[in-house]
Amino acid sequence: MGKINEKGIELIKHFEGFSSELYRDGGDLLTIGIGSTRGLDDALLDSTHRAITEDEAEELLRRDLGRAEYFVARLVRPPLTSNQFAALVSICFNIGSGNFQASTFRMKLNRYDYAGCADNFWQWRRVGGSAGRISNGLVRRRAAEKALFLLD
């Protein structure tokens, strides 16, 4: 495994959407493009970052996905199908590598409990951490990621 497949990219684009302008996501992080929290200069976004084009958003997405792909490949031991890898890259992209590493679903997967992994995606449905509010968008995203993970 090394690259997210098209199904995974489409899932991410569907749930992230596109914005050429800076906005605050549900977790109050400055975001741009297709869910990027870093600009073209790779610095964390701040109010001085300018609007971007769709091509620049695609460039940011490829960069960000490369990071998520790296962490999934590094932190997951069992063999994965293309769809399993894509689902894990999507959730890693969304929750961050630190949360991915600490997640129950990853620990279950590393014990070769594929079903247990998929059944624990739902735990990442809150905005603002474990004490945050449940987000309907994240509930739908986790269900879509689980479905992709379980797809043959």
mmCIF file of C-alpha atoms in Angstrom:
data_model
loop_
_atom_site.group_PDB
_atom_site.id
_atom_site.type_symbol
_atom_site.label_atom_id
_atom_site.label_comp_id
_atom_site.label_asym_id
_atom_site.label_seq_id
_atom_site.Cartn_x
_atom_site.Cartn_y
_atom_site.Cartn_z
ATOM 1 C CA MET A 1 0.000 0.000 0.000
ATOM 2 C CA GLY A 2 1.139 3.454 -0.674
ATOM 3 C CA LYS A 3 -1.523 5.583 -2.329
ATOM 4 C CA ILE A 4 -5.153 6.222 -1.547
ATOM 5 C CA ASN A 5 -7.516 5.011 -4.252
ATOM 6 C CA GLU A 6 -10.095 7.113 -6.114
ATOM 7 C CA LYS A 7 -12.958 5.937 -3.876
ATOM 8 C CA GLY A 8 -11.103 7.294 -0.866
ATOM 9 C CA ILE A 9 -10.306 10.601 -2.560
ATOM 10 C CA GLU A 10 -13.934 11.034 -3.596
ATOM 11 C CA LEU A 11 -15.094 10.266 -0.048
ATOM 12 C CA ILE A 12 -12.767 12.939 1.346
ATOM 13 C CA LYS A 13 -13.782 15.502 -1.265
ATOM 14 C CA HIS A 14 -17.459 14.810 -0.627
ATOM 15 C CA PHE A 15 -17.189 15.382 3.121
ATOM 16 C CA GLU A 16 -14.609 18.186 3.084
ATOM 17 C CA GLY A 17 -16.004 20.202 0.185
ATOM 18 C CA PHE A 18 -13.977 23.020 -1.371
ATOM 19 C CA SER A 19 -13.410 26.585 -0.232
ATOM 20 C CA SER A 20 -11.023 28.988 -1.895
ATOM 21 C CA GLU A 21 -11.221 31.212 1.199
ATOM 22 C CA LEU A 22 -10.152 30.589 4.785
ATOM 23 C CA TYR A 23 -12.859 29.241 7.068
ATOM 24 C CA ARG A 24 -13.112 27.704 10.514
ATOM 25 C CA ASP A 25 -14.029 24.042 10.478
ATOM 26 C CA GLY A 26 -16.269 22.348 13.052
ATOM 27 C CA GLY A 27 -13.298 22.041 15.414
ATOM 28 C CA ASP A 28 -12.564 25.778 15.041
ATOM 29 C CA LEU A 29 -9.384 25.194 13.000
ATOM 30 C CA LEU A 30 -8.537 27.574 10.185
ATOM 31 C CA THR A 31 -8.977 25.572 7.002
ATOM 32 C CA ILE A 32 -8.793 26.137 3.256
ATOM 33 C CA GLY A 33 -9.217 24.210 0.043
ATOM 34 C CA ILE A 34 -10.285 20.623 0.647
ATOM 35 C CA GLY A 35 -9.719 20.398 4.391
ATOM 36 C CA SER A 36 -6.150 21.714 4.550
ATOM 37 C CA THR A 37 -4.952 23.344 7.756
ATOM 38 C CA ARG A 38 -1.615 24.350 6.227
ATOM 39 C CA GLY A 39 -1.043 26.725 3.362
ATOM 40 C CA LEU A 40 1.009 26.407 0.208
ATOM 41 C CA ASP A 41 4.034 27.465 2.264
ATOM 42 C CA ASP A 42 3.347 24.484 4.592
ATOM 43 C CA ALA A 43 2.830 26.842 7.542
ATOM 44 C CA LEU A 44 -0.239 26.522 9.745
ATOM 45 C CA LEU A 45 -2.936 28.774 8.369
ATOM 46 C CA ASP A 46 -3.456 32.204 9.858
ATOM 47 C CA SER A 47 -5.473 35.224 8.793
ATOM 48 C CA THR A 48 -2.701 36.397 6.436
ATOM 49 C CA HIS A 49 -3.084 33.457 4.042
ATOM 50 C CA ARG A 50 -4.649 34.401 0.726
ATOM 51 C CA ALA A 51 -7.413 32.694 -1.192
ATOM 52 C CA ILE A 52 -6.402 29.738 -3.343
ATOM 53 C CA THR A 53 -7.494 28.240 -6.647
ATOM 54 C CA GLU A 54 -8.981 24.778 -7.145
ATOM 55 C CA ASP A 55 -5.658 23.620 -8.625
ATOM 56 C CA GLU A 56 -3.842 24.859 -5.514
ATOM 57 C CA ALA A 57 -6.417 23.082 -3.328
ATOM 58 C CA GLU A 58 -5.701 19.846 -5.225
ATOM 59 C CA GLU A 59 -1.969 20.395 -4.622
ATOM 60 C CA LEU A 60 -2.604 20.859 -0.890
ATOM 61 C CA LEU A 61 -4.818 17.785 -0.811
ATOM 62 C CA ARG A 62 -2.139 15.642 -2.495
ATOM 63 C CA ARG A 63 0.442 16.885 0.010
ATOM 64 C CA ASP A 64 -1.846 16.261 2.997
ATOM 65 C CA LEU A 65 -2.875 12.828 1.720
ATOM 66 C CA GLY A 66 0.790 11.917 1.326
ATOM 67 C CA ARG A 67 1.279 12.561 5.030
ATOM 68 C CA ALA A 68 -1.782 10.521 5.983
ATOM 69 C CA GLU A 69 -0.678 7.688 3.665
ATOM 70 C CA TYR A 70 2.737 7.675 5.332
ATOM 71 C CA PHE A 71 1.284 7.423 8.832
ATOM 72 C CA VAL A 72 -1.204 4.695 7.922
ATOM 73 C CA ALA A 73 1.559 2.652 6.262
ATOM 74 C CA ARG A 74 3.873 3.189 9.250
ATOM 75 C CA LEU A 75 1.324 2.562 12.021
ATOM 76 C CA VAL A 76 -0.673 -0.377 10.620
ATOM 77 C CA ARG A 77 0.915 -3.842 10.499
ATOM 78 C CA PRO A 78 -1.686 -6.197 8.960
ATOM 79 C CA PRO A 79 -2.171 -6.412 5.197
ATOM 80 C CA LEU A 80 -4.876 -4.120 3.821
ATOM 81 C CA THR A 81 -7.006 -4.043 0.730
ATOM 82 C CA SER A 82 -6.997 -0.888 -1.359
ATOM 83 C CA ASN A 83 -10.357 0.134 0.114
ATOM 84 C CA GLN A 84 -9.247 -0.536 3.696
ATOM 85 C CA PHE A 85 -6.151 1.583 3.154
ATOM 86 C CA ALA A 86 -8.266 4.373 1.592
ATOM 87 C CA ALA A 87 -10.726 4.381 4.511
ATOM 88 C CA LEU A 88 -7.863 4.574 7.012
ATOM 89 C CA VAL A 89 -6.171 7.395 5.095
ATOM 90 C CA SER A 90 -9.482 9.290 5.090
ATOM 91 C CA ILE A 91 -9.939 9.006 8.838
ATOM 92 C CA CYS A 92 -6.252 9.765 9.521
ATOM 93 C CA PHE A 93 -6.497 12.848 7.281
ATOM 94 C CA ASN A 94 -9.535 13.971 9.274
ATOM 95 C CA ILE A 95 -8.511 13.232 12.873
ATOM 96 C CA GLY A 96 -4.737 13.705 12.569
ATOM 97 C CA SER A 97 -1.857 11.271 12.917
ATOM 98 C CA GLY A 98 -1.602 11.561 16.715
ATOM 99 C CA ASN A 99 -5.253 10.670 17.204
ATOM 100 C CA PHE A 100 -4.948 7.938 14.570
ATOM 101 C CA GLN A 101 -1.997 6.420 16.430
ATOM 102 C CA ALA A 102 -3.830 6.481 19.776
ATOM 103 C CA SER A 103 -7.137 5.197 18.384
ATOM 104 C CA THR A 104 -8.840 2.032 19.544
ATOM 105 C CA PHE A 105 -9.684 1.116 15.942
ATOM 106 C CA ARG A 106 -5.990 1.122 14.974
ATOM 107 C CA MET A 107 -5.044 -0.954 18.006
ATOM 108 C CA LYS A 108 -7.750 -3.481 17.142
ATOM 109 C CA LEU A 109 -6.569 -3.619 13.551
ATOM 110 C CA ASN A 110 -2.989 -4.247 14.654
ATOM 111 C CA ARG A 111 -4.343 -7.294 16.525
ATOM 112 C CA TYR A 112 -5.814 -8.421 13.174
ATOM 113 C CA ASP A 113 -9.338 -7.608 14.360
ATOM 114 C CA TYR A 114 -10.587 -6.074 11.107
ATOM 115 C CA ALA A 115 -14.262 -6.117 12.139
ATOM 116 C CA GLY A 116 -13.435 -4.581 15.519
ATOM 117 C CA CYS A 117 -11.490 -1.859 13.750
ATOM 118 C CA ALA A 118 -14.418 -0.961 11.495
ATOM 119 C CA ASP A 119 -16.837 -1.117 14.419
ATOM 120 C CA ASN A 120 -14.821 1.534 16.288
ATOM 121 C CA PHE A 121 -14.729 4.256 13.606
ATOM 122 C CA TRP A 122 -17.874 5.737 15.192
ATOM 123 C CA GLN A 123 -15.852 6.858 18.229
ATOM 124 C CA TRP A 124 -14.487 9.742 16.126
ATOM 125 C CA ARG A 125 -17.802 11.502 15.538
ATOM 126 C CA ARG A 126 -17.354 14.415 17.945
ATOM 127 C CA VAL A 127 -16.180 17.917 17.097
ATOM 128 C CA GLY A 128 -13.628 19.271 19.548
ATOM 129 C CA GLY A 129 -12.474 16.000 21.094
ATOM 130 C CA SER A 130 -14.096 13.352 23.248
ATOM 131 C CA ALA A 131 -16.070 15.921 25.256
ATOM 132 C CA GLY A 132 -17.262 17.785 22.154
ATOM 133 C CA ARG A 133 -20.625 17.654 20.500
ATOM 134 C CA ILE A 134 -21.612 14.869 18.124
ATOM 135 C CA SER A 135 -21.493 16.085 14.537
ATOM 136 C CA ASN A 136 -24.047 14.677 12.098
ATOM 137 C CA GLY A 137 -21.507 15.220 9.323
ATOM 138 C CA LEU A 138 -18.916 13.152 11.171
ATOM 139 C CA VAL A 139 -21.490 10.445 11.898
ATOM 140 C CA ARG A 140 -22.154 10.205 8.141
ATOM 141 C CA ARG A 141 -18.437 10.362 7.303
ATOM 142 C CA ARG A 142 -17.529 7.588 9.747
ATOM 143 C CA ALA A 143 -20.353 5.427 8.326
ATOM 144 C CA ALA A 144 -19.021 6.030 4.798
ATOM 145 C CA GLU A 145 -15.450 5.226 5.887
ATOM 146 C CA LYS A 146 -16.644 2.040 7.592
ATOM 147 C CA ALA A 147 -18.554 1.028 4.462
ATOM 148 C CA LEU A 148 -15.454 1.643 2.327
ATOM 149 C CA PHE A 149 -13.277 -0.304 4.790
ATOM 150 C CA LEU A 150 -15.659 -3.280 4.583
ATOM 151 C CA LEU A 151 -16.038 -3.116 0.785
ATOM 152 C CA ASP A 152 -14.400 -6.007 -1.086
#
